[in-house]
C-alpha positions as a printed Julia matrix, in Angstrom:
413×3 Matrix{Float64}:
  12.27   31.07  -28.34
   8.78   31.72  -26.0
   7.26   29.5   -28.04
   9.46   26.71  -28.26
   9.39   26.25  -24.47
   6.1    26.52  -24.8
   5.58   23.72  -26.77
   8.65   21.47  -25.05
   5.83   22.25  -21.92
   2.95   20.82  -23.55
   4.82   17.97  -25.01
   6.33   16.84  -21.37
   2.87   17.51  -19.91
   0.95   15.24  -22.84
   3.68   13.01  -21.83
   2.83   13.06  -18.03
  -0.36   12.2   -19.08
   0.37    9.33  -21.44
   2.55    7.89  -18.33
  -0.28    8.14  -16.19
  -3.02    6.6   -18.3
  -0.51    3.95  -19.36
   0.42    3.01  -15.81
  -3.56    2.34  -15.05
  -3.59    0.47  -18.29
  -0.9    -1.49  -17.2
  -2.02   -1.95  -13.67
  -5.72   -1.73  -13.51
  -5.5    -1.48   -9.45
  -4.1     2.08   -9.92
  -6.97    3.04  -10.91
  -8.37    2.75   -7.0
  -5.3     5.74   -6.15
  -6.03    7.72   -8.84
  -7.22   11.82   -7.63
  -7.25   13.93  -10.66
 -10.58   14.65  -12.78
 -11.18   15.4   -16.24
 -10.66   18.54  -16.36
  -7.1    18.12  -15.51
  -6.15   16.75  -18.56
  -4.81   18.36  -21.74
  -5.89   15.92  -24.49
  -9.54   15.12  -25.43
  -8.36   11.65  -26.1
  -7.1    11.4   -22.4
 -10.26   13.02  -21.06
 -12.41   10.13  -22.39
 -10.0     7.44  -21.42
  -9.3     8.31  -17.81
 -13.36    8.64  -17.88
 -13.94    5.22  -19.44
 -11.19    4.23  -16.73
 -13.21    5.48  -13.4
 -16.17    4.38  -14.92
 -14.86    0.83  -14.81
 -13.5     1.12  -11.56
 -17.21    2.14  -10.0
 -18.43   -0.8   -12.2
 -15.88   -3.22  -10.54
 -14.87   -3.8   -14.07
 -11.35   -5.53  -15.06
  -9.01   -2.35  -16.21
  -6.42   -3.84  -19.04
  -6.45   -3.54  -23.32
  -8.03   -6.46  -24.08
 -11.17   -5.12  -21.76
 -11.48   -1.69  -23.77
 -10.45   -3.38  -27.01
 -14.16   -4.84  -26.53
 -15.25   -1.93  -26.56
 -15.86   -1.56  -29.92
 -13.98    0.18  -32.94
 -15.83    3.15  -32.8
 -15.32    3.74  -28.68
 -11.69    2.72  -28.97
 -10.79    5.08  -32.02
 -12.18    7.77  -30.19
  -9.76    6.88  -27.84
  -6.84    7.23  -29.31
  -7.09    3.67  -31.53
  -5.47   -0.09  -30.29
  -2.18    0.82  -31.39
  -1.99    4.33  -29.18
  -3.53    2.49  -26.29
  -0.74   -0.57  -26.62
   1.99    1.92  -26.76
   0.83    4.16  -23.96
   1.09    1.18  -21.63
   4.23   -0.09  -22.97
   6.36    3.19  -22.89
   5.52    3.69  -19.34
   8.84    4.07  -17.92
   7.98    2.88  -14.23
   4.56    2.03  -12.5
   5.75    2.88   -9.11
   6.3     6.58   -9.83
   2.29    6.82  -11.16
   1.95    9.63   -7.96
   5.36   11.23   -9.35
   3.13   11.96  -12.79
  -0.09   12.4   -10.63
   1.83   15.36   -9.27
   2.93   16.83  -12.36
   0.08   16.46  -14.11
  -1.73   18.54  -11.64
   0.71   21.37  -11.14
   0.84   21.78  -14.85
  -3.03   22.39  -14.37
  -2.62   24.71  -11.69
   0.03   26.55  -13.32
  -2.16   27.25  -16.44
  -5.18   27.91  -14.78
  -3.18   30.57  -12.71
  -1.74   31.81  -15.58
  -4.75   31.95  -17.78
  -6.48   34.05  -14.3
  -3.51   36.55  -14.23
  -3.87   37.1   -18.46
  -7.29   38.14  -18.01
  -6.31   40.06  -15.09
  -3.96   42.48  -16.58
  -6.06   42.55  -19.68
  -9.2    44.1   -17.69
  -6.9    45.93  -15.71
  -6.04   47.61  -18.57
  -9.4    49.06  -19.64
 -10.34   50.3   -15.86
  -8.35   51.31  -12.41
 -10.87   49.08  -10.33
  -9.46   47.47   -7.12
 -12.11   44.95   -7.42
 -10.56   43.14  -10.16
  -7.29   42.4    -8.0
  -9.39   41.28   -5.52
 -11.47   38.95   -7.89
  -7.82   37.46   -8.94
  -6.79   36.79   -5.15
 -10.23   35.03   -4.38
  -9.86   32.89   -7.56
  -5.82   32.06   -7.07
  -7.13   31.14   -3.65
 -10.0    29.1    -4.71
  -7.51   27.28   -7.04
  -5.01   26.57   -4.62
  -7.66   25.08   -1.96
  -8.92   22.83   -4.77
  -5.59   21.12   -4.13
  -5.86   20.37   -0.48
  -8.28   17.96    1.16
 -10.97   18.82    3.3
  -9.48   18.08    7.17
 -11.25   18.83   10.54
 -10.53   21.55   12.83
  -8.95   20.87   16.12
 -12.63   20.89   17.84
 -13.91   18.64   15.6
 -11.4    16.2    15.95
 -11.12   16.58   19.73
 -15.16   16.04   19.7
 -14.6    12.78   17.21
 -11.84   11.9    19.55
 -13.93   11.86   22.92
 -16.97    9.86   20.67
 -14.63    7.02   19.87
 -13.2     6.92   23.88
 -17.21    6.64   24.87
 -18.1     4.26   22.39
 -14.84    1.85   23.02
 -15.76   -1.66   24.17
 -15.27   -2.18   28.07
 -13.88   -5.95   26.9
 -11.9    -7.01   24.15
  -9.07   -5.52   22.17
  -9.04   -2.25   20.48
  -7.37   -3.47   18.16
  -6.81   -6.41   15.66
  -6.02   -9.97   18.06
  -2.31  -10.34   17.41
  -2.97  -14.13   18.77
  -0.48  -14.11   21.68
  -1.93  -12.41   24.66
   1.1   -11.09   26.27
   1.64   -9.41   23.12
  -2.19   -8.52   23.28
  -1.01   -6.78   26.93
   1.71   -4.63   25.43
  -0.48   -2.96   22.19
  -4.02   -4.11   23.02
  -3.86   -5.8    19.56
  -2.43   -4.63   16.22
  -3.75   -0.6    15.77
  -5.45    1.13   12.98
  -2.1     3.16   11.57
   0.77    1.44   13.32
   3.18   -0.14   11.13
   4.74   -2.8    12.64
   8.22   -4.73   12.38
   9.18   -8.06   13.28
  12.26   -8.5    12.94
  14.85  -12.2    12.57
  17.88  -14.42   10.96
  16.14  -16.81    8.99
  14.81  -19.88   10.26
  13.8   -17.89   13.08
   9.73  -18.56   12.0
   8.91  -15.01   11.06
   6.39  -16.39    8.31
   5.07  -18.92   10.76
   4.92  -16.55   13.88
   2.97  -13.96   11.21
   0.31  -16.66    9.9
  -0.52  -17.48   13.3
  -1.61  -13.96   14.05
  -3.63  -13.75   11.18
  -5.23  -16.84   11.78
  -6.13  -16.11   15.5
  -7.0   -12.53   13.98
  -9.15  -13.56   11.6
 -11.23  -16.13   14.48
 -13.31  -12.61   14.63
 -15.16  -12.56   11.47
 -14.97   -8.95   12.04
 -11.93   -9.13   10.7
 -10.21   -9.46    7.03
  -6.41   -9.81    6.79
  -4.41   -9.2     3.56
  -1.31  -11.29    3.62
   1.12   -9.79    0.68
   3.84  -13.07    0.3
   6.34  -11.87   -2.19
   8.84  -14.76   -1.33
   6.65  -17.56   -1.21
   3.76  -18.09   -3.93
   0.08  -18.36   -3.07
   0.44  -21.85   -2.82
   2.83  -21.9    -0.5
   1.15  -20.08    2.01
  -2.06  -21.88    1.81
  -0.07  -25.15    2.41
   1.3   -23.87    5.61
  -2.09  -22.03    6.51
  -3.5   -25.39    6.42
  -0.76  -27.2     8.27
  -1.04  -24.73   11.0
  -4.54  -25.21   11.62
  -4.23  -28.77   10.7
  -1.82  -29.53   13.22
   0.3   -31.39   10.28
   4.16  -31.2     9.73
   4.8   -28.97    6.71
   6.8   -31.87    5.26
   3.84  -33.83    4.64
   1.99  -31.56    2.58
   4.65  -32.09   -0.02
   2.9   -34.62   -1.18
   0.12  -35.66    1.13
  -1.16  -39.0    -1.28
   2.49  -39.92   -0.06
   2.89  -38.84    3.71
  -1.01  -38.54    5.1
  -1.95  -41.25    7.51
  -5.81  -41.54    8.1
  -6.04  -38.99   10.79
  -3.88  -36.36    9.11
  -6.44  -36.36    6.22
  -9.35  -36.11    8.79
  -7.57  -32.78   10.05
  -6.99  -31.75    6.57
 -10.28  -32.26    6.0
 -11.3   -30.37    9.37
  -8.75  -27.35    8.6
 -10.05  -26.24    4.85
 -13.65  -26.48    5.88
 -12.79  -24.22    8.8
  -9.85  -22.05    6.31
 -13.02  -21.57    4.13
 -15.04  -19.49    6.09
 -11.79  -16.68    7.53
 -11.46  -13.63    5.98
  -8.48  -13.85    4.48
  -6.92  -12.78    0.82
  -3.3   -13.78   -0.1
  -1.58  -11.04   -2.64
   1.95  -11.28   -4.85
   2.06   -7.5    -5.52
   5.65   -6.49   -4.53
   5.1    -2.45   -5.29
   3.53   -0.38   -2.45
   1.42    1.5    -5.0
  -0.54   -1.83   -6.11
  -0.37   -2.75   -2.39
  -2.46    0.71   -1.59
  -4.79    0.1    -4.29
  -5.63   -3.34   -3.45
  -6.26   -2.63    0.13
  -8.4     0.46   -0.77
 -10.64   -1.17   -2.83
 -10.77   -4.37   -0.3
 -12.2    -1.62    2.66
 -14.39    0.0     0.34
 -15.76   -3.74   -0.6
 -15.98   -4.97    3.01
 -16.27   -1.45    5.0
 -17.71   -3.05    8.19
 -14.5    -5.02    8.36
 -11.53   -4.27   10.47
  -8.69   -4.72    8.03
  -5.07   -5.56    8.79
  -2.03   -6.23    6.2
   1.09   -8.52    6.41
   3.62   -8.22    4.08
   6.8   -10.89    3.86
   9.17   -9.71    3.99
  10.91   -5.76    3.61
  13.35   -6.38    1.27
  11.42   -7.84   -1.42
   9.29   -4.46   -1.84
  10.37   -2.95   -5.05
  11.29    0.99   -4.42
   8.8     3.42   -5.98
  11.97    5.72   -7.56
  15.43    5.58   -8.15
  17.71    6.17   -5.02
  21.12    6.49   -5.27
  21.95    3.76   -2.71
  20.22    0.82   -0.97
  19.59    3.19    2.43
  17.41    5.44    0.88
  15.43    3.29   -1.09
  14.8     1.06    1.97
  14.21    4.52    3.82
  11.79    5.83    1.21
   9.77    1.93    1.57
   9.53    2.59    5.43
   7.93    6.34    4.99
   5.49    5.09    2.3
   4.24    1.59    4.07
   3.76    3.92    7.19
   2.0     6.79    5.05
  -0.08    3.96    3.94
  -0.91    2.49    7.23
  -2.1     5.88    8.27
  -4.31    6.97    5.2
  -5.92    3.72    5.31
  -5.93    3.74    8.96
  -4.7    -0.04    9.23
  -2.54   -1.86   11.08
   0.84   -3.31    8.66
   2.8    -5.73    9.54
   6.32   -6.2     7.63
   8.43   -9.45    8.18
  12.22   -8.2     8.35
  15.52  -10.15    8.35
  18.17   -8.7    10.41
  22.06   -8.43    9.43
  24.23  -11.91    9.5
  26.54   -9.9    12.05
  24.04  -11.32   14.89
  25.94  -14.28   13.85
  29.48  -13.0    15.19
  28.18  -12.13   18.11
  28.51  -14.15   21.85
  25.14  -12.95   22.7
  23.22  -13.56   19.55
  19.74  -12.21   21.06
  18.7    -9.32   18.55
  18.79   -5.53   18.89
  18.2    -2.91   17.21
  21.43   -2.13   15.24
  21.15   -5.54   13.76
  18.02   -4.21   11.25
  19.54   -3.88    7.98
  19.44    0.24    7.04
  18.01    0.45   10.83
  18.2     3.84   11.25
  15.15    4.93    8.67
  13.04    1.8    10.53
  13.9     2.39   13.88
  12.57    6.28   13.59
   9.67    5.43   11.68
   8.34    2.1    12.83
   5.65    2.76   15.74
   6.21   -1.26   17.39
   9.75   -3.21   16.42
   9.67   -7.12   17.57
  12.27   -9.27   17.01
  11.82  -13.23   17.11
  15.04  -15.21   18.65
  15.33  -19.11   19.06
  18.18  -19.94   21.63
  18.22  -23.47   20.38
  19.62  -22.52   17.21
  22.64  -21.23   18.24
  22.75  -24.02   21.07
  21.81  -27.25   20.6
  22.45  -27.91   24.8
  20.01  -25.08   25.7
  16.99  -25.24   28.09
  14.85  -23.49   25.83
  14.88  -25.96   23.16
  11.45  -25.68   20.69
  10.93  -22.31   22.45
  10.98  -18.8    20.08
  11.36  -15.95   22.2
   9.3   -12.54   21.52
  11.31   -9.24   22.25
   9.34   -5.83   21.71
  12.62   -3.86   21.07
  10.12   -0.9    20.66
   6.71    0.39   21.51
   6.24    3.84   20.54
   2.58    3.95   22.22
């Protein structure tokens, strides 16, 4: 019977491991998130392959089959073999949970280790009465168990950080990353490292627009490099209205600009891609927050002298990272892990949001903060909630016609 759950162990934890391997076989990016060493791993096979894996990653390499079939037969026998490899990253039952193995790889590890330490305790023990020995197990079940957690500073040395980065802030300028409007600019002193930030609107409101014009005037500072993640618009969509931003150019027309361009709109064409060429900017489809992590790890290790900042459009297109029982908790669960992310990476994310249709019942249809779909999760979590309203589209006799109006519903600093 000991035995048998013994080996239902090993089998679930060789199947932890497949997962994991699989998942970074099936998206190379994971790679970037990945913690564990070798050493953490049961199979030989695995050991070589999560290896082979880092050492593409510090060779910039492309992580997918076809790359290690090239390899060689040899290399990729010793490996498991083609057909191992292919099914490892087929059977992978989800991608966003490659943390969930992560963690169970590595307290299977710590479990055994522990275990293997307390089996050669009580064998010694046997042989001699010798307090030392229990004292050699503590210091080496301690050991372990620090191996676990990451090196943080004390209180003094972050206080003495702290007071370095007030003395060395810039009398002028922003702190921050230029959020392009300077009354908004007033209110945060630009968008700051950690903050994850809402903004919040029915559609047709210009959410996309109002979010490419901050990283646009953002990215004016070569300094800086924004990430724009569109997961409802392809990448050609957003460079047509990047370009008809800075172009000055009705979207329409760039439907088909041989049709609709008049002389000078080509010469601002012309004017706005030689100028779109030289911003720091890098448009993403990823729609899964781990891929999202990875991608902007590896883009501040690449451009480290860069002040980074991340727009995603829009919330409810992120696919959940487990399986919730309802749409609240999965939406809940998005919110903790895009602000986790904002504060490991120490980055500023911005998520587009649209807000419930029962604005649309409403007399006054300005926005507040009931009207964010699941809004209790974002309100509590969110550090700066804005929500975008356009009188005009309600009411076409209005005063404020062509005018969108900027509410900061919340500003936690």
């Amino acid at each position: 019977m000991e035995n048998r759950i013994m080996n239902q162990k090993v089998e679930q934890a060789l199947e932890n491991e497949q997962f994991y391997l699989g998942s970074i076989l099936a998206e190379g990016m994971l790679v970037e998130e990945a913690t564990l060493s070798m050493e953490h791993f049961l199979k030989e096979e695995h050991k070589r392959l999560f290896k082979l894996l880092l050492e593409f990653r510090d060779e910039n390499k492309t992580i997918n089959l076809y790359s290690i079939s090239q390899l060689g037969r040899k290399t990729v026998d010793s490996l498991g073999g083609i057909r191992y490899l292919t099914d490892m990253a087929l059977s992978v039952p989800s991608i966003s949970s490659f943390k969930v193995y992560e963690k169970q790889i590595l307290s299977y590890w710590l479990i055994n280790r522990a275990s293997h330490l307390a089996r050669d305790f009580i064998q010694r023990a046997e042989d001699a009465i010798n307090i030392n020995l229990l004292n050699q197990l503590i210091q080496k079940l301690t050991e372990l168990e620090t191996k676990t957690v990451e090196n943080t500073m004390n209180f003094k040395e972050l206080l003495i950080k702290r007071h370095e980065d007030h003395l060395s802030s810039s009398a002028e300028g922003l702190t921050g990353v230029d959020s392009g409007f300077r009354e908004l600019n007033t209110l945060t002193d630009g968008w700051q490292q950690g903050d994850l930030i809402i903004i919040g609107a029915r559609p047709s409101m210009g959410k996309t627009a109002f979010a490419l014009n901050s990283v646009l005037n953002g990215c004016l500072d070569d300094r800086v490099l924004a990430t724009v993640f569109s997961l409802e618009m392809s990448k050609e969509q957003i460079l047509d209205r990047l370009i008809a931003i800075t172009a000055g150019i009705n979207l329409m027309k760039m439907k088909n600009p041989n049709k609709n361009f008049t002389d000078s709109d080509w010469d601002r064409y012309t004017q706005a891609t030689g100028y779109l060429e030289k911003v720091n900017i890098q448009i993403q489809n990823e729609n899964e927050i781990p891929s999202m992590r990875a991608i902007i790890r590896r883009s501040k290790m690449e451009y480290e002298d860069k002040k980074h900042v991340v727009f995603i459009d829009f919330l409810t297109l992120i696919k959940p990272t487990g399986f919730e029982k309802n749409r609240h908790l999965e939406v809940e669960q998005i919110i903790l892990e895009l602000k986790r992310m904002a504060v490991n990476l120490q980055v500023p994310v911005i998520v587009l949001a649209q807000l419930n249709r029962q604005i649309e019942q409403r007399l006054d249809k300005k926005p507040v903060m009931s009207d964010l779909r699941e809004s209790g999760s974002i309100e509590q979590t969110a550090d700066i909630i804005i929500f975008l309203h356009r009188e005009d589209y309600y009411n076409s006799d209005t005063e404020m016609k062509g005018i969108t109006e900027v509410h900061v519903a919340k500003n936690r600093n």
